[in-house]
Backbone as ProteinMPNN parsed JSONL, in Angstrom:
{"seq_chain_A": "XXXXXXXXXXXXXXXXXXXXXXXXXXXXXXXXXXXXXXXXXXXXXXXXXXXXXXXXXXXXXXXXXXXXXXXXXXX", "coords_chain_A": {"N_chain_A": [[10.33, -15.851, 12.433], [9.96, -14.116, 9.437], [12.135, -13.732, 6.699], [14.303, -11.233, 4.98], [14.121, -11.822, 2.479], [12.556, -13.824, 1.771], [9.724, -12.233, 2.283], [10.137, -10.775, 0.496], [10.037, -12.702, -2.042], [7.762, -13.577, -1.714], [5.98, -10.953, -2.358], [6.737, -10.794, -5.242], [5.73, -12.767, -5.939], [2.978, -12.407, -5.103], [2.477, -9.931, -6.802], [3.067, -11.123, -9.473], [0.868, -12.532, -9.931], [-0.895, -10.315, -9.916], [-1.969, -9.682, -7.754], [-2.258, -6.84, -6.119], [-2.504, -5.645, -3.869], [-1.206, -7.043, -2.326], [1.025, -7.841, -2.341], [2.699, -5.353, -2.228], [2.194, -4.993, 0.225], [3.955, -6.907, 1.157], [6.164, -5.782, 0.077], [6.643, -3.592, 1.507], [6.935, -4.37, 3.97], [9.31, -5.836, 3.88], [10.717, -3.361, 3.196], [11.24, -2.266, 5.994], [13.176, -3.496, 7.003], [15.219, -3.595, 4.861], [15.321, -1.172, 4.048], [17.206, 0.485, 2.05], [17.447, -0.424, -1.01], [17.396, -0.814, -3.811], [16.048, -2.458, -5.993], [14.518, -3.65, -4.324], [12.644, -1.02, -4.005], [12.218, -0.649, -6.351], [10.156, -2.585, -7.228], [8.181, -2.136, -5.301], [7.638, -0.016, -6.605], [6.273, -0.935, -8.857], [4.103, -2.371, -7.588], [2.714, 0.189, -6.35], [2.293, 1.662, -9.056], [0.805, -0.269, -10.229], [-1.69, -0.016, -8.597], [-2.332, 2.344, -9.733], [-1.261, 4.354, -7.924], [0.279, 6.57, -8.909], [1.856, 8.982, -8.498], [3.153, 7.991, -5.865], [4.135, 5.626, -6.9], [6.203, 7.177, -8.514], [7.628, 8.895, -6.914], [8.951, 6.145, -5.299], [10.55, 5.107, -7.386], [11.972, 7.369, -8.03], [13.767, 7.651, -5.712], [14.864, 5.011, -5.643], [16.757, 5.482, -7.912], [18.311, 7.588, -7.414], [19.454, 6.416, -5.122], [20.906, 4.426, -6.488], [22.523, 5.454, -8.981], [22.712, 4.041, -11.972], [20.894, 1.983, -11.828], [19.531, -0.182, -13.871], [17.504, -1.182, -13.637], [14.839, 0.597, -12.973], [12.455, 2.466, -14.34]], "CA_chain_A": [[10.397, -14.572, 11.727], [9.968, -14.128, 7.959], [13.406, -13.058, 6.038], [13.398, -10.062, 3.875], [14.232, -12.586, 0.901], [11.016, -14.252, 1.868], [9.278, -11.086, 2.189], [10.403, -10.394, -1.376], [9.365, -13.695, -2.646], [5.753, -13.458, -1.756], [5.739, -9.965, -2.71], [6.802, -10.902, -6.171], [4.672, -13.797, -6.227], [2.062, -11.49, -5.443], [2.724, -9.084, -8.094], [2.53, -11.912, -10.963], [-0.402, -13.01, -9.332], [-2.323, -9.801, -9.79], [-2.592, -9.39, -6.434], [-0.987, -5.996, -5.763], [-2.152, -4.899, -2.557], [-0.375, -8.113, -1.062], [2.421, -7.437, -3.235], [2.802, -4.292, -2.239], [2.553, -5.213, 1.79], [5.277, -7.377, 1.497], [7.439, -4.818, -0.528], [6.952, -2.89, 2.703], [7.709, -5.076, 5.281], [10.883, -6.022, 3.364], [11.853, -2.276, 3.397], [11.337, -2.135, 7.465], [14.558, -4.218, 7.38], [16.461, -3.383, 3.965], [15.318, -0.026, 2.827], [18.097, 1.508, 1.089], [17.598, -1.702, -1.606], [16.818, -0.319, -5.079], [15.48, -3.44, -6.347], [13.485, -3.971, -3.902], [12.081, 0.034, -4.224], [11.328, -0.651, -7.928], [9.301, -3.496, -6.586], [6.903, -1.57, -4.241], [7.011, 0.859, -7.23], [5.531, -1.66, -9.485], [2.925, -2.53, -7.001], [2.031, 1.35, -6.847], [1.867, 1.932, -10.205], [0.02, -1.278, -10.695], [-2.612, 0.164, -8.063], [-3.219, 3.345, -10.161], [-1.081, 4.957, -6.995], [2.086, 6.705, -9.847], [2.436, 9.811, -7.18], [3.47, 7.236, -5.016], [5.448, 4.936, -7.747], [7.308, 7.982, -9.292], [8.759, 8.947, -5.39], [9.505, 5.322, -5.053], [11.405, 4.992, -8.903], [13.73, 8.265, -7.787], [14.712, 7.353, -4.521], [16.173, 4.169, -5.973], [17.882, 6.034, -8.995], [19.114, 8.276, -5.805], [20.418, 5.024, -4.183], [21.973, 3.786, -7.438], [21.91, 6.033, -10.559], [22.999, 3.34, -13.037], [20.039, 1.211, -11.698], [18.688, -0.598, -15.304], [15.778, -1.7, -13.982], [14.058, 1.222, -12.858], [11.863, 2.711, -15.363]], "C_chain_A": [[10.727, -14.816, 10.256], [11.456, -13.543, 7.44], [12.951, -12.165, 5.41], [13.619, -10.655, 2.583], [12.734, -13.525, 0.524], [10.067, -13.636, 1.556], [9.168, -10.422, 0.724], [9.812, -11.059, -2.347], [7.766, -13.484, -3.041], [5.433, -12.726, -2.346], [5.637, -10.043, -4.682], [6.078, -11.899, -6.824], [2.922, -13.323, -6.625], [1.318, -10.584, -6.619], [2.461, -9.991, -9.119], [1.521, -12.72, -11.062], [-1.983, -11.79, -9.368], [-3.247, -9.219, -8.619], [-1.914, -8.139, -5.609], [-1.113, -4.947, -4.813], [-1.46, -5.547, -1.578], [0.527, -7.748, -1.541], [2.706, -6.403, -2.552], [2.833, -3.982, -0.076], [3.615, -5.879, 2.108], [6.51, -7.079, 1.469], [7.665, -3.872, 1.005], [7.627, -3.251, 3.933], [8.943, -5.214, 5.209], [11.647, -4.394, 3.656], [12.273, -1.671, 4.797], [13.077, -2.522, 7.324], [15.377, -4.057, 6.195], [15.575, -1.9, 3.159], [15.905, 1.003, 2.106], [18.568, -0.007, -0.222], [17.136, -0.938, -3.043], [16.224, -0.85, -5.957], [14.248, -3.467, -5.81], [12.032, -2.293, -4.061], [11.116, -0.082, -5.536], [10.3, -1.634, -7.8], [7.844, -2.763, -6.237], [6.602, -0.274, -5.702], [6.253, 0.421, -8.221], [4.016, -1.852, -9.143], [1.96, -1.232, -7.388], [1.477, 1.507, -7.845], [0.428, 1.03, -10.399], [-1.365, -0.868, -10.002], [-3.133, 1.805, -8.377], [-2.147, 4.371, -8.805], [0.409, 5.983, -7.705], [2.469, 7.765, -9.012], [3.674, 8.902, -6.765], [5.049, 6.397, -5.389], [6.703, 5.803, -8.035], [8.312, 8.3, -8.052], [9.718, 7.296, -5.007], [11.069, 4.754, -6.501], [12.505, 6.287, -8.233], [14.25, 8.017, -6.775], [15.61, 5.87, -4.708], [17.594, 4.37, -6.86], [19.063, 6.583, -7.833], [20.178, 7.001, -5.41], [21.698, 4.836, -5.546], [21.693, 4.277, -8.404], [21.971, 5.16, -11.401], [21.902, 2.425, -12.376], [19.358, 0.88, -12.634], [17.467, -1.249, -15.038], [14.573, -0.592, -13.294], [13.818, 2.48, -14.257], [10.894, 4.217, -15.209]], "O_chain_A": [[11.617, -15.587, 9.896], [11.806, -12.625, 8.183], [11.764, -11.976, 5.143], [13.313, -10.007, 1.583], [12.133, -13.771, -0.521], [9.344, -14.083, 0.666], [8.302, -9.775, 0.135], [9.211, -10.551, -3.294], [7.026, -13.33, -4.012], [4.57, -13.061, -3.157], [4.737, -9.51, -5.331], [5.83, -11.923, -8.03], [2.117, -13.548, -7.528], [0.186, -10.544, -7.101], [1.492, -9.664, -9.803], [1.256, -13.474, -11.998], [-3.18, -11.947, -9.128], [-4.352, -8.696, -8.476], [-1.178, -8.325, -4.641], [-0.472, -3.904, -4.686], [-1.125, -5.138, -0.467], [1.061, -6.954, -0.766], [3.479, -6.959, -1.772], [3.332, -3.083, 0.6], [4.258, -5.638, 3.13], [7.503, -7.469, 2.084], [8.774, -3.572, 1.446], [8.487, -2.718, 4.635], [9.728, -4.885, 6.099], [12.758, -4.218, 4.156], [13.21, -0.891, 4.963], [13.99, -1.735, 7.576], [16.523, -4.433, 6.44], [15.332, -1.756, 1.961], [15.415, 2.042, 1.664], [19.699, -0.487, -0.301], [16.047, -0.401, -2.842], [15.744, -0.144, -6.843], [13.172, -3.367, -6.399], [10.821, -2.479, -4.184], [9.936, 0.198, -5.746], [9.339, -1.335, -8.509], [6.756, -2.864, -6.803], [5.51, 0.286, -5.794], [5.444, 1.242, -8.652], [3.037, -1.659, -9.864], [1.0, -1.213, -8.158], [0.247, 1.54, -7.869], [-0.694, 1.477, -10.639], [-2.346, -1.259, -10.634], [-3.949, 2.429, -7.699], [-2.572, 5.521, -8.912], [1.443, 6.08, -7.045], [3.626, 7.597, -8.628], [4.832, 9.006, -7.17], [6.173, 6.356, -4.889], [7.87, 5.438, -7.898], [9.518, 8.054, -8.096], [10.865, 7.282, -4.561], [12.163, 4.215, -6.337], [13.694, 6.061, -8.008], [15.473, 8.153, -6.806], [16.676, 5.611, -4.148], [18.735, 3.912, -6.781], [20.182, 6.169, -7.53], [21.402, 6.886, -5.474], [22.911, 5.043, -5.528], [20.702, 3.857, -9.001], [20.933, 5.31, -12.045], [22.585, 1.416, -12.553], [18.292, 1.495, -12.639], [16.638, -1.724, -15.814], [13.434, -1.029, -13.134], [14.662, 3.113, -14.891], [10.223, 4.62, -16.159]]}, "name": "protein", "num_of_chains": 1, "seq": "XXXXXXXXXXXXXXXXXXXXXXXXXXXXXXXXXXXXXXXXXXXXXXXXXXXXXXXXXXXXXXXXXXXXXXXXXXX"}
């Protein structure tokens, strides 16, 4: 079984790779098992965005603020 730090890895590997529907599967899997993570949210909201999907991104960007208002890396 994959970790969700693994899960993260790829995902982010993904992402600077350009590749952001894998990116963006791994951000998911990871949130099966940690999704109250706000890091990892801004993550999958990257992907979104990155796939033209910002609906999608902008729900994923407030539910991390939600989690953690002082969160500096969501944008």
């Amino acid at each position: 079984m994959t970790s969700v730090n693994e899960l993260i890895g790829l995902g982010k590997k993904y992402l600077t790779e350009g590749k952001f529907v894998d990116a963006l599967d791994y951000f998911e899997k990871a949130l099966i098992h940690d999704s109250n993570n706000p890091d990892l949210l801004n993550l999958k909201a990257s992907a979104l965005r990155s796939l033209g999907r910002y609906d999608e991104a902008l729900e994923c960007y407030n539910k991390s603020l939600e989690l953690d208002p002082r969160d500096k890396e969501s944008s």
